[in-house]
XYZ file of C-alpha atoms in Angstrom:
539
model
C -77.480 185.317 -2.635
C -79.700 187.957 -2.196
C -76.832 190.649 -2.033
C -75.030 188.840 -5.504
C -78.460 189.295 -7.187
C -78.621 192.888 -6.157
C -74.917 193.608 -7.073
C -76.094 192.424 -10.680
C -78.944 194.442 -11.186
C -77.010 197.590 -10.293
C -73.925 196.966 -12.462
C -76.824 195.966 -15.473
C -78.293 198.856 -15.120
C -74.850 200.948 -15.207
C -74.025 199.537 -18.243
C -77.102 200.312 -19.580
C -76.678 204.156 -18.609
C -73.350 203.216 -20.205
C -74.325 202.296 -23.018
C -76.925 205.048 -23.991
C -74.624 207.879 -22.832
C -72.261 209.876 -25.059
C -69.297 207.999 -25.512
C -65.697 210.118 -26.431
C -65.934 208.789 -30.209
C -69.170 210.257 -30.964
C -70.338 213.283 -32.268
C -70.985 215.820 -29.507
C -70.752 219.072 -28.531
C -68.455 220.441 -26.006
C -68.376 223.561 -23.890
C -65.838 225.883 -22.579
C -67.384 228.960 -20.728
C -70.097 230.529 -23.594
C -68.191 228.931 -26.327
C -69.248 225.914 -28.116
C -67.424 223.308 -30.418
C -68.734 220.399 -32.274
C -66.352 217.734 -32.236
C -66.704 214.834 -34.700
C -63.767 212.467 -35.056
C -62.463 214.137 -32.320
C -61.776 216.941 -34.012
C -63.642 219.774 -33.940
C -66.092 220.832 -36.639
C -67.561 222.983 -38.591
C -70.629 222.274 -41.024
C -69.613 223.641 -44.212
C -73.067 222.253 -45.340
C -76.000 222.298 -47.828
C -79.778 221.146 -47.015
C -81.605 219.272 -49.628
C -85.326 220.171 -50.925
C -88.215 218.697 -48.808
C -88.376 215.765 -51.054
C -85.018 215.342 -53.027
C -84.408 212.845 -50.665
C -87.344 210.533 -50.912
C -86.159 208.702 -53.982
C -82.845 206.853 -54.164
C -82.554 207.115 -57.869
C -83.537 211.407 -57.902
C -80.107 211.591 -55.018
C -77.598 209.294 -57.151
C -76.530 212.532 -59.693
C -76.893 214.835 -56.793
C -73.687 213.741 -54.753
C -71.234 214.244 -57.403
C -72.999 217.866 -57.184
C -72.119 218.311 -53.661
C -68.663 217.232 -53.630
C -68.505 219.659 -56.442
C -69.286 222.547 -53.799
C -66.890 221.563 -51.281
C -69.430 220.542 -48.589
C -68.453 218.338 -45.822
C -72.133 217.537 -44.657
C -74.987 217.271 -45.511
C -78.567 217.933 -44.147
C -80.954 215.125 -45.323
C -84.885 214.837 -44.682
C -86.492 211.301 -41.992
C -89.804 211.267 -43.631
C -92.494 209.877 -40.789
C -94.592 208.649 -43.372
C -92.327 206.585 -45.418
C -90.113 205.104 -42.316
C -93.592 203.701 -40.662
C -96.180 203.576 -43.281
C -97.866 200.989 -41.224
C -97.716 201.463 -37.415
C -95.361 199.425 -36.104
C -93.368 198.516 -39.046
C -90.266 200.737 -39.968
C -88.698 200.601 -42.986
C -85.192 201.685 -42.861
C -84.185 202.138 -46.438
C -83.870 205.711 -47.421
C -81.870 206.474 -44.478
C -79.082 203.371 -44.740
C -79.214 204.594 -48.725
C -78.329 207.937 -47.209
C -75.724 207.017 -44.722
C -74.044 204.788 -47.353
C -74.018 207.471 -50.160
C -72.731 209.748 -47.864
C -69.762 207.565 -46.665
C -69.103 206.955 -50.237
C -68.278 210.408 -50.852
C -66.706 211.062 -47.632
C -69.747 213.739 -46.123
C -71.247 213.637 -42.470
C -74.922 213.756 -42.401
C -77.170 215.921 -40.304
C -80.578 213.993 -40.438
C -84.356 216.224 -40.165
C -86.885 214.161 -38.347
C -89.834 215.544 -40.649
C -92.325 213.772 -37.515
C -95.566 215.778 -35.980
C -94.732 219.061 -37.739
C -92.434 220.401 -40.692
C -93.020 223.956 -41.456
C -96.022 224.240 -38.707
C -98.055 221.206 -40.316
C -98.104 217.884 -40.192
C -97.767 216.757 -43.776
C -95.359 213.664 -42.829
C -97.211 212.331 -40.441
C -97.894 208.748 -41.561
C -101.873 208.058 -43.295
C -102.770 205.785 -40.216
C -102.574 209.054 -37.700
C -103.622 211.661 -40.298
C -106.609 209.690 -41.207
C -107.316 208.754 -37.346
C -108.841 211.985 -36.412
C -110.867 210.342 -33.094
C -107.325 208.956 -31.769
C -104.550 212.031 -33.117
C -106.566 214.906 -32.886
C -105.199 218.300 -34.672
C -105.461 222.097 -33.203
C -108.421 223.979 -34.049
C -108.910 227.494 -35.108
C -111.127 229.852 -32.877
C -114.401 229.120 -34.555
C -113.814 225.367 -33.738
C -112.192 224.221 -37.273
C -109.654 222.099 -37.600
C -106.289 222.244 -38.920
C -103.656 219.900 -40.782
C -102.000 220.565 -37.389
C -101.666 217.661 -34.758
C -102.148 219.317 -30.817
C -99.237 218.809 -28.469
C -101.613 218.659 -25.566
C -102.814 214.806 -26.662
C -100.698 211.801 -25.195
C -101.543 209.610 -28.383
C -99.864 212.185 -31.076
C -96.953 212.465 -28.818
C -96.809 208.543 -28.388
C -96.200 207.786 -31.831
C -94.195 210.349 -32.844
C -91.553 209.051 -29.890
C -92.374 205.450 -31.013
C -91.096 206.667 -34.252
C -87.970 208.460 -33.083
C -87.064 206.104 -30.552
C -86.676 203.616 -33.143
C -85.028 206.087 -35.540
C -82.551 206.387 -32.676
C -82.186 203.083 -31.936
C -81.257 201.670 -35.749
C -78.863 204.837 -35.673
C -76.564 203.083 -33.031
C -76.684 199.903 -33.892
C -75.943 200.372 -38.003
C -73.958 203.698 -37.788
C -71.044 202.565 -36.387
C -68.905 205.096 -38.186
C -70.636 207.651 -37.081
C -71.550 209.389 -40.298
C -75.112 211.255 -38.650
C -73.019 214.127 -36.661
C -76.532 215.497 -34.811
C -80.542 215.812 -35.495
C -82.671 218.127 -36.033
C -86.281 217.509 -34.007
C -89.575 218.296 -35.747
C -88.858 221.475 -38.418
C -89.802 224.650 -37.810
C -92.507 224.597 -35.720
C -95.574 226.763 -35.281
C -99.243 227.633 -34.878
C -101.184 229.329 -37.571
C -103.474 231.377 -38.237
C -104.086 231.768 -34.478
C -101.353 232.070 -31.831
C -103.237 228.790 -30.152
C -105.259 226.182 -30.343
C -108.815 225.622 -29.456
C -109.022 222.118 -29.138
C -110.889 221.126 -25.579
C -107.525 220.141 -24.143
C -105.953 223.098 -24.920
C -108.970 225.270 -23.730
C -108.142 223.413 -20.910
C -104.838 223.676 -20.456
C -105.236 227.352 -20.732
C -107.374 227.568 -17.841
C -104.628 225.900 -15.646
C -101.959 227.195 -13.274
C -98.741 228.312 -15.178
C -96.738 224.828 -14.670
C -94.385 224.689 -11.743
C -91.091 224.056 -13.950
C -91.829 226.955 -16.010
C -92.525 229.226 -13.095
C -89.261 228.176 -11.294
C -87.342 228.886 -14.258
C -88.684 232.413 -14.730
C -87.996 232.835 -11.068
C -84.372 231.168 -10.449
C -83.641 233.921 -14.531
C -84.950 236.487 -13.198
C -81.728 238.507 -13.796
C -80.841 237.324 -16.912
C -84.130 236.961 -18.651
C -84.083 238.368 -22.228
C -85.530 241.755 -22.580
C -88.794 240.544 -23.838
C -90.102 238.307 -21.819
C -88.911 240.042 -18.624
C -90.967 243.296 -19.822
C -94.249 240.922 -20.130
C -93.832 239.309 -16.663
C -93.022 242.594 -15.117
C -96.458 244.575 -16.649
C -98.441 241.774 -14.982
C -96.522 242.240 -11.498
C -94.095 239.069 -11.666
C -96.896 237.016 -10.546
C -95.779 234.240 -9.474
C -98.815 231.927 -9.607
C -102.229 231.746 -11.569
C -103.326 231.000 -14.987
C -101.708 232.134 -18.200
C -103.584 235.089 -18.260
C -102.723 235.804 -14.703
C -99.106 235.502 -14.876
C -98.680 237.442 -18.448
C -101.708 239.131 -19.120
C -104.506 239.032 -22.458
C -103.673 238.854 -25.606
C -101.683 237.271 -28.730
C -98.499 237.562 -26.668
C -100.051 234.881 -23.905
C -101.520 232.892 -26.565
C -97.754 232.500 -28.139
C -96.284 232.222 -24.694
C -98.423 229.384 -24.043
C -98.246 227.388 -26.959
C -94.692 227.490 -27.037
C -94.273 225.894 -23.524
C -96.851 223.234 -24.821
C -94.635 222.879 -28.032
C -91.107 222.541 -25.898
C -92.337 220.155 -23.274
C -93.631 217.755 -26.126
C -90.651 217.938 -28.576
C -88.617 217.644 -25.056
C -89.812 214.372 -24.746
C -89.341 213.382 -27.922
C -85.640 214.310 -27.716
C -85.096 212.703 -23.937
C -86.062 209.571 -25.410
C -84.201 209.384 -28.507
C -80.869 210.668 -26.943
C -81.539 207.717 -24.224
C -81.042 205.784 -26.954
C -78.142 207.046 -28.940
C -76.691 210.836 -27.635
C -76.095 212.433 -30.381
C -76.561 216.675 -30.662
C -79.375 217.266 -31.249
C -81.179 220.901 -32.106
C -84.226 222.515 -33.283
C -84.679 224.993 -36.249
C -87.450 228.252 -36.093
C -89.234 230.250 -39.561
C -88.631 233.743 -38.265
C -90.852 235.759 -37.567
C -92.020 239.096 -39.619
C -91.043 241.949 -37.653
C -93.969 244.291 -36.405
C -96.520 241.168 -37.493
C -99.005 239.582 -34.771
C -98.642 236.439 -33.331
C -100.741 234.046 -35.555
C -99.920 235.672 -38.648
C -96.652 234.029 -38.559
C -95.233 230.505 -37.387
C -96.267 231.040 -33.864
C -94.490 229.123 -30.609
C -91.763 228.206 -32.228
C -87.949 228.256 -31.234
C -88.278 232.366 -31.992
C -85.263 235.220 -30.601
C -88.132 236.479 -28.431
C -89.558 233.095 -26.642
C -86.208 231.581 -26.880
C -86.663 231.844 -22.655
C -89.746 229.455 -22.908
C -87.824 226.876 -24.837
C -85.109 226.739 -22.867
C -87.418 226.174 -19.683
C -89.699 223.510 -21.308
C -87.039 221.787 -23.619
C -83.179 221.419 -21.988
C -83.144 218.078 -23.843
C -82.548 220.371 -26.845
C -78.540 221.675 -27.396
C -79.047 224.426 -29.749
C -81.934 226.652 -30.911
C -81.642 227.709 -34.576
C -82.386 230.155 -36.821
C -83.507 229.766 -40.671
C -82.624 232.959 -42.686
C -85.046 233.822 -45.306
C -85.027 237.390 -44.094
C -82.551 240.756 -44.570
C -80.576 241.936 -42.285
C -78.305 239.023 -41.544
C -76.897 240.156 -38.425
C -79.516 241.617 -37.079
C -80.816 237.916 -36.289
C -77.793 236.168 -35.653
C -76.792 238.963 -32.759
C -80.796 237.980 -31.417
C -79.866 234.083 -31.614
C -76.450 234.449 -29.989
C -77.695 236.915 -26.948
C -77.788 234.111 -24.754
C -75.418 230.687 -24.339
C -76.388 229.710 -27.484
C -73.928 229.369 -30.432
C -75.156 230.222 -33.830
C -76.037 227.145 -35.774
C -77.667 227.768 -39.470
C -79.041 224.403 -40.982
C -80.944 226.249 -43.485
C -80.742 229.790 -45.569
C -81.959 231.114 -48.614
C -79.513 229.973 -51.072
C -78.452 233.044 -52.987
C -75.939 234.925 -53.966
C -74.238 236.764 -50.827
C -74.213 233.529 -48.926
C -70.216 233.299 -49.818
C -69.773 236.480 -47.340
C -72.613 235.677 -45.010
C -70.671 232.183 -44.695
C -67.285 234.270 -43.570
C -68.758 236.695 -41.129
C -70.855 233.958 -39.243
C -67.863 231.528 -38.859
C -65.723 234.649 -38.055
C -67.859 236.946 -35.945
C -69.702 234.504 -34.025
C -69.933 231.065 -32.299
C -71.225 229.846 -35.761
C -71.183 225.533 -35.952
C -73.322 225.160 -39.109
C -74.147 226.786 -42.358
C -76.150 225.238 -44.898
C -77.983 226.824 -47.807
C -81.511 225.317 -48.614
C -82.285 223.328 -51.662
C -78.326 223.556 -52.301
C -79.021 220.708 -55.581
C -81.032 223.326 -57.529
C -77.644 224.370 -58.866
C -76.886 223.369 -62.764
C -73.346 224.848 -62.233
C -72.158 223.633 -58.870
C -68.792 224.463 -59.557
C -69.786 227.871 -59.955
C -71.443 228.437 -56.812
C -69.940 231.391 -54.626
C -70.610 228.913 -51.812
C -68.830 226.456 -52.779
C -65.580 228.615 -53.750
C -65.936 229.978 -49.860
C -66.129 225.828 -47.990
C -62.772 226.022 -50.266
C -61.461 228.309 -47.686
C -63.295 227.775 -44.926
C -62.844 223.863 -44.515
C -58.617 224.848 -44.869
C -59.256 227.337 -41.607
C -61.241 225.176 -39.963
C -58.172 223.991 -37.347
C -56.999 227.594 -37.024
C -60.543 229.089 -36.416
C -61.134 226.149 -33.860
C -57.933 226.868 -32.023
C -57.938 231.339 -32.049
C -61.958 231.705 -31.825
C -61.645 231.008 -27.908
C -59.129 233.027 -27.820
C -61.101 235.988 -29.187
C -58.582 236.775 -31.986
C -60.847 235.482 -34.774
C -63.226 238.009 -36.386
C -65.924 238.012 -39.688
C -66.819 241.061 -41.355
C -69.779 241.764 -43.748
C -69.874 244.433 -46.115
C -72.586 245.954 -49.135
C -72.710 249.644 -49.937
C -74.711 250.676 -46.805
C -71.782 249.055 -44.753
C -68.324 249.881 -45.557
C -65.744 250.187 -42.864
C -65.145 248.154 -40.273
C -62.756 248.497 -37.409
C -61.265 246.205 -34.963
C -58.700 245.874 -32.677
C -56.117 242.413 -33.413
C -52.719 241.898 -32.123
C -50.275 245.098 -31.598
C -52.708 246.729 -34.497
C -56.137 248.719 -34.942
C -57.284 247.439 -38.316
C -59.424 248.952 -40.848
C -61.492 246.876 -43.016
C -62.987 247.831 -45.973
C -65.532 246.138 -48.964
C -63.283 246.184 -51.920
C -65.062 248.486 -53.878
C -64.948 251.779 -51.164
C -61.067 252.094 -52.870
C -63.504 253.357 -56.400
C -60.563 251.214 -58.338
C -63.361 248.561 -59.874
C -65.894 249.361 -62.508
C -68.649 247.970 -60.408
C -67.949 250.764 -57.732
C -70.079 253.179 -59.394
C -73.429 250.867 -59.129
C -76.316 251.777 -57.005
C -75.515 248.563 -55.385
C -73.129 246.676 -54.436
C -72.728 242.562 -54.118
C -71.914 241.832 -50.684
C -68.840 240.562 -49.666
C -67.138 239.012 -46.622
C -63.998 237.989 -44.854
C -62.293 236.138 -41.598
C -59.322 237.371 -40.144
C -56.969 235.385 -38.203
C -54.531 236.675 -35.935
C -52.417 233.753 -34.369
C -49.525 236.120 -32.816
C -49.370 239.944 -32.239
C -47.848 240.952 -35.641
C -49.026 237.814 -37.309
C -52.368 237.342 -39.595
C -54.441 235.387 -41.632
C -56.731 237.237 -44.099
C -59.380 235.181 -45.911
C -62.659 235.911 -47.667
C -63.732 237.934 -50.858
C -64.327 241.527 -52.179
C -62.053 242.708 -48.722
C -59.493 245.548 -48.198
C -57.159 245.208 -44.799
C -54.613 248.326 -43.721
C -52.797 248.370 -40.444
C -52.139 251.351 -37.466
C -50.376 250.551 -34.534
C -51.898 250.923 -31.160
C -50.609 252.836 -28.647
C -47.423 254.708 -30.068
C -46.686 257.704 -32.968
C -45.296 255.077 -35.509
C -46.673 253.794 -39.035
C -47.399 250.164 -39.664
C -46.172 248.626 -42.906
C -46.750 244.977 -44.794
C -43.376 243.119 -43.790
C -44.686 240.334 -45.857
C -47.943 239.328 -47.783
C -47.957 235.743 -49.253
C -51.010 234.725 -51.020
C -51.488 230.805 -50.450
C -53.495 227.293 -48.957
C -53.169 225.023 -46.474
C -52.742 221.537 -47.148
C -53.364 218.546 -43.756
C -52.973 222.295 -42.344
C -49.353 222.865 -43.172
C -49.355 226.103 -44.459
C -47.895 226.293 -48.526
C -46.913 229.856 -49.577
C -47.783 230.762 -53.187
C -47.645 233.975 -54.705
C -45.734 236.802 -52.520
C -48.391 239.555 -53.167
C -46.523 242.792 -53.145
C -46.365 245.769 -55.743
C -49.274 246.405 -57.122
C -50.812 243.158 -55.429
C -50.949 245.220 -51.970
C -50.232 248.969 -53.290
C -47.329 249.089 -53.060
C -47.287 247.975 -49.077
C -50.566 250.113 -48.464
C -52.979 246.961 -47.531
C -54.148 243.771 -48.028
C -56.818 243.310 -50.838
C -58.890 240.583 -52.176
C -61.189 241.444 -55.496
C -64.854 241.188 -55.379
C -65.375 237.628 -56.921
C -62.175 236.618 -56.092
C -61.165 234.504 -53.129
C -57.999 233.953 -51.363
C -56.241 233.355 -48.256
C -53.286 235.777 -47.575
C -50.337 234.967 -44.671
C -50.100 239.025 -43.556
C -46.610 240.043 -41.209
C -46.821 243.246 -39.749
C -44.267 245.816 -38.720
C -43.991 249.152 -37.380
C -41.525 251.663 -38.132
């Protein structure tokens, strides 16, 4: 009887693991070698997306207008605000109705969801933290500045603030599975953009404690067992101090702002790793964290400090595994500088939130063609009054019709993004039999604007699915051919301007004459966009 009993518990507690584990028909991310694929409906999937404004989503009757904008855009998801404070205004007591508004809305008009748990911190503070733990100083203390003041902050180093916010989540999780059976949510975003200011750390006594302490045993191990494959910067700290291999903070990387960040970011990974251990035991989706950038050549402190940053990325991925992706949100120049910084590791380029502007059209092409890119989603993407306007929205146009080709060639390496303004012009890359030369549209001097001190900036994907055989997609783009390896020319054997449709490829216009010079190259105007079936020959 004893044995029966004992059989029982065990296969109870396997379906229970069962249960809470990632099951084929949901949302998750797969990977082959350093390449990553969402797959959602078993298919996979890329976020041609939008995020809403911190508090678009807090009122049912502010959203209603707002998905007929969306649609308008082409988006196929959506990322929506969890506000703490309205989900359990009393502790204990959730109120579910924003987000089952949300999921219904969205299945409506046939979008996935991407949901922000706004919990201990959004944008370093803790504005959505419910008014029983703001106004409960004694029980969820906040961080404290070095002369002792306190901020709108709540520490990661107290079990209490950590409690709740996993109460919280845990229960989030929980009504996920049992109501969103169609699995509209695709993945989660934990906490939002994280970060200490206006010091690099706290002061509170438990941090001051903390401080004191021996450098964890999990995050030594990890430096340890990465040695070799640390990034660059926080190799070069370790290695000033000696690669220490025990003591306090300030004996394993030294004094200063760059400890102070070092530490608070373990502090911050290990808590929001236990927030997301819990809530995927509940329901597995992906699940990822967002980072404000940092200023270049500014002090920790005087930015967002400890958060899921290009240079700490190493800490994060130490304290929180639990996490799937680290992300960047672009508010900052130089576009590529920061996606080559987030991609330097195993970690594919996800974007859940940019500076909505013109220029994201291109920046859209180049990160879904030049890089591991799952997600792109300007901020505040409502604001529009036109939304059939938007550059964006006339780029998801083109982008959700490659989505099956760019899922199939990307692991193949034969899918590439470009990204052009007047500072950069030409681009050159080797595809098939063919060395191609890529060009923004206005280096051929043809179009009035080329004479401007600046130019807009303007993007492309190309495709090549066999060696004489491409697809060329974007705006503002110029394409010519050379053949590698041999003395011969390359011409345009055929250029046919068209779409895809349940991707079956429809030809439209065949775009010869003066449509590709006369067989020179393959153009697309600035402010135009197309996708053009290009057959190569040699001769």
């Amino acid at each position: 009887m004893i044995r029966i009993r004992s059989l029982i518990v065990v296969a109870a507690v396997c379906c229970l693991f069962n249960a809470n584990a990632q099951t084929p028909d949901m949302p998750r991310l797969v990977k082959k070698g350093n390449y990553f694929q969402l797959l959602v409906d078993h298919k996979p999937y890329l976020i041609l997306g939008g995020e809403l404004g911190n508090s678009s989503a807090s009122s049912k009757t502010y959203m209603k207008p707002i998905w007929a904008k969306l649609k308008k855009m082409n988006l196929n998801t959506v990322i929506v605000p969890v506000y703490w404070e309205l989900m359990e205004p009393e502790e204990g007591k959730f109120n579910f109705t924003l987000v089952d508004y949300h999921i219904k809305a969205a299945r409506e008009n046939h979008l996935k969801l991407v949901l922000l748990w706004f919990g201990s911190w959004k944008n370093s503070m803790s504005c959505y933290a419910p008014r029983w733990v703001k106004t409960n100083e004694a029980r969820f203390p906040r961080t404290k500045d070095k002369i002792g003041k306190p901020q709108e902050i709540l520490t990661p180093f107290n079990k209490d603030n950590l409690k709740a916010d996993k109460s919280a989540f845990v229960k989030l999780m929980q009504h996920l599975k049992k109501t969103d059976v169609q699995h509209t949510v695709i993945a989660v975003q934990v906490e939002n953009e994280i970060g200490m200011l206006p010091n690099a750390r706290s002061y509170d006594d438990a941090a001051n404690r903390s401080f004191q302490q021996a450098v964890p045993a999990q995050f030594m191990n990890y430096l340890q067992k990465n040695k070799e494959i640390l990034l660059p910067e926080i190799k070069a700290i370790w290695q000033r101090n000696g690669y220490k291999t025990a003591g306090n903070w300030e004996d394993i990387f030294g004094k200063g702002l760059v400890t102070d960040e070092i530490f608070t970011a373990w502090y911050f990974a290990v808590y929001v790793n236990e927030i997301t251990s819990a809530g995927k035991a509940q329901y597995h989706l992906p699940m990822y964290l967002n980072a404000a950038l940092n200023r270049p050549n500014v002090d920790p402190g005087a930015y967002p400090s400890g958060g899921p940053l290009p240079h700490i990325m190493d800490i994060w991925k130490a304290g929180a595994p639990a996490i799937d992706i680290l992300a960047p949100d672009f508010y900052f120049p130089n576009f590529q500088h920061w996606a080559d910084l987030y991609t330097r590791t195993a970690n594919p380029l996800f974007i859940p939130e940019i500076k909505f502007e013109r220029g994201d059209d291109a920046k859209a092409f180049f990160a879904f063609g030049n890089y591991n890119c799952l997600s792109f989603s300007p901020f505040s993407i409502e604001s529009t009054e036109t939304p059939q306007k938007e550059p964006i929205g006339k780029a998801y146009h083109i982008l959700g019709q490659l989505t099956p080709l760019i899922a199939k060639y990307a692991p193949m390496g034969t899918v590439k993004g470009f990204l052009f303004d007047k500072d950069s012009v030409t681009k050159k890359v080797k595809l098939g039999n063919y060395l191609l030369t890529i060009k923004h549209e206005y280096a051929l001097g043809w179009s009035p604007g080329s004479k401007d001190d600046t130019w807009p900036q303007t993007g492309g994907i190309i495709i090549c699915v066999a060696p004489d055989e491409f697809y060329v997609a974007g705006t503002g783009i110029v394409v010519t051919y050379e053949p590698l390896g041999n003395s011969k020319k390359a011409g345009l054997l055929s250029v046919d301007e068209g779409h895809f449709k349940l991707s079956k490829w429809i030809p439209g216009r065949i775009m010869n004459g003066d449509q590709d010079h006369q067989g020179r190259h393959v153009r697309i105007p600035v402010y135009e966009y197309n996708i053009q079936h290009v057959k190569a020959y040699t001769y």
